[in-house]
mmCIF file of C-alpha atoms and ligand atoms in Angstrom:
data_model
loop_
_atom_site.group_PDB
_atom_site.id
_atom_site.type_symbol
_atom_site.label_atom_id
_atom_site.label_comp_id
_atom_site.label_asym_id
_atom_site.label_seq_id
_atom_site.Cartn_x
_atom_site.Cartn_y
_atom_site.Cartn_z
ATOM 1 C CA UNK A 180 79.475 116.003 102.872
ATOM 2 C CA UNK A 181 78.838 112.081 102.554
ATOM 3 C CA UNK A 182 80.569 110.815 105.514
ATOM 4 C CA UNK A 183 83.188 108.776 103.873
ATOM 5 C CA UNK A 184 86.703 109.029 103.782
ATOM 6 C CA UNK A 185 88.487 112.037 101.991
ATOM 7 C CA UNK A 186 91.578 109.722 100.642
ATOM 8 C CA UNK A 187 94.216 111.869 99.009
ATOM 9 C CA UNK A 188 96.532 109.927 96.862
ATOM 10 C CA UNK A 189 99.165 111.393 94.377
ATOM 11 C CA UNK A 190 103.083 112.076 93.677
ATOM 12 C CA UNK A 191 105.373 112.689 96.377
ATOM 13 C CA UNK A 192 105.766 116.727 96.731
ATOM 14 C CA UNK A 193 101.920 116.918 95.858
ATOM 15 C CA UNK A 194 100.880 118.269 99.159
ATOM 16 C CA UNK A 195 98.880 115.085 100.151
ATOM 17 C CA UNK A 196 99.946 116.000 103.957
ATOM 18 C CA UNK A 197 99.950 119.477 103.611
ATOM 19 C CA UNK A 198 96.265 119.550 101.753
ATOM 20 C CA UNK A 199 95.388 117.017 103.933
ATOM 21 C CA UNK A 200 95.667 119.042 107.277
ATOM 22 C CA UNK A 201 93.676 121.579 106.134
ATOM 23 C CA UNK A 202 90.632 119.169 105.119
ATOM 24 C CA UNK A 203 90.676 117.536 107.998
ATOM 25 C CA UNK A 204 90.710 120.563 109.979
ATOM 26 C CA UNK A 205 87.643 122.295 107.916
ATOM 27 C CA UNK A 206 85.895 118.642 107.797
ATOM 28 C CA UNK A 207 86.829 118.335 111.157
ATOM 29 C CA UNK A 208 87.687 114.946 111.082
ATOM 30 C CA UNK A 209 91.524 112.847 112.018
ATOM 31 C CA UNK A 210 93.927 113.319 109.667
ATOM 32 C CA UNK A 211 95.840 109.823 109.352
ATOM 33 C CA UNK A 212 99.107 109.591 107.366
ATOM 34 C CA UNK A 213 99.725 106.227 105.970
ATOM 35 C CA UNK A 214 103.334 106.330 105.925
ATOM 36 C CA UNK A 215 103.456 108.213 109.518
ATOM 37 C CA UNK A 216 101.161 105.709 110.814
ATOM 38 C CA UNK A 217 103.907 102.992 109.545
ATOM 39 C CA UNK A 218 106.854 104.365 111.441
ATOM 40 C CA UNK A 219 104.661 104.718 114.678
ATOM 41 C CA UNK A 220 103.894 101.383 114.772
ATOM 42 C CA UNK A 221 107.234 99.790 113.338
ATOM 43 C CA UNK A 222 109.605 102.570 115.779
ATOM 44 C CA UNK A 223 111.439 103.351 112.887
ATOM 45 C CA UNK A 224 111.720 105.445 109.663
ATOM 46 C CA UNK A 225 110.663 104.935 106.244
ATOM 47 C CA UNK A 226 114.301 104.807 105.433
ATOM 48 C CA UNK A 227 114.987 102.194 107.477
ATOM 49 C CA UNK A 228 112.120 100.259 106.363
ATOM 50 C CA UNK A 229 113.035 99.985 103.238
ATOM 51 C CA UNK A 230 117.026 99.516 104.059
ATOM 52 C CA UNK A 231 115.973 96.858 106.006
ATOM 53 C CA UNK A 232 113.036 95.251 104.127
ATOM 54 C CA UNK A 233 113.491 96.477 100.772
ATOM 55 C CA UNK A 234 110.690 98.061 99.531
ATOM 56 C CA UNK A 235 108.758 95.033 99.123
ATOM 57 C CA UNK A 236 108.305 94.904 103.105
ATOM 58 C CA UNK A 237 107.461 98.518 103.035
ATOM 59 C CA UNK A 238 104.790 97.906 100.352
ATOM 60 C CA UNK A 239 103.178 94.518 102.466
ATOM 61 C CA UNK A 240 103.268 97.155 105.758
ATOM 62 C CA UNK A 241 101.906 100.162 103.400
ATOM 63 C CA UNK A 242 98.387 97.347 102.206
ATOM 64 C CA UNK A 243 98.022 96.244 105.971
ATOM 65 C CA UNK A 244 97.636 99.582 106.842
ATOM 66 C CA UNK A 245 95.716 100.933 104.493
ATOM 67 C CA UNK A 246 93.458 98.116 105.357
ATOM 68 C CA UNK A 247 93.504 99.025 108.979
ATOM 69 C CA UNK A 248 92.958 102.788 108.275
ATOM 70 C CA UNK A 249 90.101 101.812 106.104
ATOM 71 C CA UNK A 250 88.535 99.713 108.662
ATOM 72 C CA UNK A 251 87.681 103.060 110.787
ATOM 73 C CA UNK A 252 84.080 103.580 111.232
ATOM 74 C CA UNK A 253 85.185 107.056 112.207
ATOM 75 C CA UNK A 254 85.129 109.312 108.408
ATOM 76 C CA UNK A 255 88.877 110.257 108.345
ATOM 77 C CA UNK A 256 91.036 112.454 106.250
ATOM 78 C CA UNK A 257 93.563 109.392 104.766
ATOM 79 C CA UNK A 258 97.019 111.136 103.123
ATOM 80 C CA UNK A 259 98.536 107.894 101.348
ATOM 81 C CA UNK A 260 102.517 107.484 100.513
ATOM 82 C CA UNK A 261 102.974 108.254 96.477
ATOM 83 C CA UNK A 262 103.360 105.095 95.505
ATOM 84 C CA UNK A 263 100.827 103.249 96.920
ATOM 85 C CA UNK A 264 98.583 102.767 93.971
ATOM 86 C CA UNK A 265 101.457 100.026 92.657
ATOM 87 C CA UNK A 266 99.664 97.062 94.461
ATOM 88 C CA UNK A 267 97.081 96.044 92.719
ATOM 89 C CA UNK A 268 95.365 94.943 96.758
ATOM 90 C CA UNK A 269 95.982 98.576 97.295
ATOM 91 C CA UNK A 270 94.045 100.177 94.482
ATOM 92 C CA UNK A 271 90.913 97.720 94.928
ATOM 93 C CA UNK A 272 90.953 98.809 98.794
ATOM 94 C CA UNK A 273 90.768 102.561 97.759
ATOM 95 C CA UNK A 274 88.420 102.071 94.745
ATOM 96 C CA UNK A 275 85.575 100.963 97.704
ATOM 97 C CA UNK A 276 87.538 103.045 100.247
ATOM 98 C CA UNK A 277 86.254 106.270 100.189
ATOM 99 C CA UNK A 278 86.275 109.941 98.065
ATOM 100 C CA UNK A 279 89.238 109.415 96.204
ATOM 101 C CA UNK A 280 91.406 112.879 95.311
ATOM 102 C CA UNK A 281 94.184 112.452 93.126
ATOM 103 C CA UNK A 282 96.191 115.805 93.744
ATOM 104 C CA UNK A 283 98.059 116.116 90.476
ATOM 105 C CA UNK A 284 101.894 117.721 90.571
ATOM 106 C CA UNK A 285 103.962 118.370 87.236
ATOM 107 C CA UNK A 286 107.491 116.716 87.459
ATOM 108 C CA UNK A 287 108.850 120.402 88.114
ATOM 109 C CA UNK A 288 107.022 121.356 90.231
ATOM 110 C CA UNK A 289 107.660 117.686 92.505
ATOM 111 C CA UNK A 290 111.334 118.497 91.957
ATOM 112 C CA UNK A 291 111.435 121.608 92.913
ATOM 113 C CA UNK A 292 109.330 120.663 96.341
ATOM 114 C CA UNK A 293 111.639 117.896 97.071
ATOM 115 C CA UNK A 294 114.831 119.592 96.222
ATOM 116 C CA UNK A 295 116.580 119.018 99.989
ATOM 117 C CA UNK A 296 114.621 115.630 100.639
ATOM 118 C CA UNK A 297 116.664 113.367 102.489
ATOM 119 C CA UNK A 298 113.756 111.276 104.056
ATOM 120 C CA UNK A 299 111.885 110.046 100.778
ATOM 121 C CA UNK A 300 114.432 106.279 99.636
ATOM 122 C CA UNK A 301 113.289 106.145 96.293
ATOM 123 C CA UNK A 302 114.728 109.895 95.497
ATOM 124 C CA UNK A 303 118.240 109.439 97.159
ATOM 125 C CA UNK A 304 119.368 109.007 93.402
ATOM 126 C CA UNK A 305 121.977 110.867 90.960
ATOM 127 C CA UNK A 306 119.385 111.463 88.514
ATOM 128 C CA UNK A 307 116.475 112.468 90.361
ATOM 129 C CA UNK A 308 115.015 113.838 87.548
ATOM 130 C CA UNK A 309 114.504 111.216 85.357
ATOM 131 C CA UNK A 310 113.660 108.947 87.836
ATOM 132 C CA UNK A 311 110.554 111.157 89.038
ATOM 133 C CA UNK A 312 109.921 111.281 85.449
ATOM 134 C CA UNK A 313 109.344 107.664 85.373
ATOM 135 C CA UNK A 314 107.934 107.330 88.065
ATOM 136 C CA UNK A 315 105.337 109.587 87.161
ATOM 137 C CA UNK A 316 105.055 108.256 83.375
ATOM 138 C CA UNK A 317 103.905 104.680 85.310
ATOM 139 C CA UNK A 318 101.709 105.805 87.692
ATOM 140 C CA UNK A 319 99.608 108.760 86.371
ATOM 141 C CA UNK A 320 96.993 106.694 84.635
ATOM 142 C CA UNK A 321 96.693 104.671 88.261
ATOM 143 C CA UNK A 322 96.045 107.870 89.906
ATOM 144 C CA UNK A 323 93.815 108.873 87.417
ATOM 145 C CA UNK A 324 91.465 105.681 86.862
ATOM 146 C CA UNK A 325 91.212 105.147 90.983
ATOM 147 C CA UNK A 326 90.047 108.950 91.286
ATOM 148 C CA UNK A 327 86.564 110.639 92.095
ATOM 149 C CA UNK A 328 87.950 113.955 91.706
ATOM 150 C CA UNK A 329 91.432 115.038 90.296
ATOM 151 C CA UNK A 330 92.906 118.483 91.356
ATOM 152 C CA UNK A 331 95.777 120.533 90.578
ATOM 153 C CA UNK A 332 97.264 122.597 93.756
ATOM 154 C CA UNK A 333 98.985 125.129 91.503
ATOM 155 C CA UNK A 334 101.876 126.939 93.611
ATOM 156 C CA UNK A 335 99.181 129.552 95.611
ATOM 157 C CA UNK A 336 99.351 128.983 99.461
ATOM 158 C CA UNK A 337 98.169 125.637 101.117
ATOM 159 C CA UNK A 338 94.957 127.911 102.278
ATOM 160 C CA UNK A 339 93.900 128.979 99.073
ATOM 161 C CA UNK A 340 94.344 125.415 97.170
ATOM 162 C CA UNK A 341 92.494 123.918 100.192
ATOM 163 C CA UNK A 342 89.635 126.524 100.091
ATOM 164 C CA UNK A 343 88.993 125.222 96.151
ATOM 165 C CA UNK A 344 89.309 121.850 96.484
ATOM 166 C CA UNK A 345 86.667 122.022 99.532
ATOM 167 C CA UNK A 346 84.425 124.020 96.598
ATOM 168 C CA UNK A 347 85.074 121.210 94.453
ATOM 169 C CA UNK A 348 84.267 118.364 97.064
ATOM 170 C CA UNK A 349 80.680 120.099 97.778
ATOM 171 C CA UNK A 350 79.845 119.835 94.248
ATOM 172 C CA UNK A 351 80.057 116.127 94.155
ATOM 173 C CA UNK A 352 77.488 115.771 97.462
HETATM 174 C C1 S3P B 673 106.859 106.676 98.000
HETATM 175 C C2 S3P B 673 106.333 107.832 98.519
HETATM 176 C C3 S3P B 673 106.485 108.234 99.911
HETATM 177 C C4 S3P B 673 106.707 106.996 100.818
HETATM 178 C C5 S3P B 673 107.825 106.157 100.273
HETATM 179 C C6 S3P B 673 107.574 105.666 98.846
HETATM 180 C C7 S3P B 673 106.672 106.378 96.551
HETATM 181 O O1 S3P B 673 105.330 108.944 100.357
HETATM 182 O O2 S3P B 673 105.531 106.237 100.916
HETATM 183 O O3 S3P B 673 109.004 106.926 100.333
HETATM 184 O O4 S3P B 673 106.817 105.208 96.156
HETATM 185 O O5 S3P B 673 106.338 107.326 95.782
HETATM 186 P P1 S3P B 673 105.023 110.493 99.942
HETATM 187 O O6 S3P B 673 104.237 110.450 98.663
HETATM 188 O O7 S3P B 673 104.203 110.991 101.075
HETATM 189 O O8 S3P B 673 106.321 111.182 99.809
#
């Protein structure tokens, strides 16, 4: 494995987290979640970010960081927030930032994942359905141009997905 970053990026519901606990326990390497690395350092939820902020002062915390994460000379595991391939800064920091993995998610299945989410602003909608629809329409072909490897997590166990992306991964040393 090169020693760069693993940087997972995709739809909220795709697993980035999940996926990205078990990489950086096999690579054994920090896991760092961008948007848990926010509310450490602000003392305060995602929520309230963007309550307080709007989301354009979640989006100018979500670039610094990124940056800062980036800066590591440490290889990390990097799980990003879904939307953070909107800023243009953002996708020029992870095009030069590391192994990009795009884990892909049908609108379904990102439904069905975030059915009792309470936590995630931009789904605390009526019509959550056509607003992940959109929201997936805009930034698939982001995803898809910023990434070294795309993968599909399917609906097997956390384990098993991991256990073929790390196949995949070790093809591209
Ligand atoms: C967002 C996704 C969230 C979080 C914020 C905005 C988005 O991260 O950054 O709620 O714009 O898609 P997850 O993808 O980890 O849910």
């Amino acid at each position: 494995m090169r020693e760069q970053h693993l940087i997972l990026i995709g739809p909220m519901g795709a697993g980035k987290s999940t996926i990205g606990r078990q990489l950086a326990d096999h690579y054994r390497r920090p896991l760092v979640d961008i948007d848990s690395a926010i509310e450490q350092r602000c003392g305060a939820d995602i929520s309230w970010i963007f309550d307080v902020e709007g989301e354009s002062g979640f989006r100018r915390r979500e670039t610094a960081m990124l940056e800062e994460v980036l800066a590591s000379p440490e290889p990390l595991v990097i799980a990003t927030g879904g939307g953070i391939v909107t800023q243009q800064a953002n996708r020029q920091l992870l095009a030069s930032g590391g192994l990009v993995i795009y884990l892909m998610a049908s609108a379904g299945q990102i439904l069905r994942r975030t059915r009792n989410d309470t936590s995630r602003p931009l789904l605390q909608v009526d019509n959550r359905a056509e607003v992940v629809e959109r929201i997936l329409a805009e930034r698939e072909p982001l995803y898809s141009e910023l990434a070294d490897l795309s993968f599909h997590s399917g609906d097997g166990s956390a384990g098993r997905s991991a256990a073929r992306l790390i196949e995949q991964i070790e093809r591209l040393r």
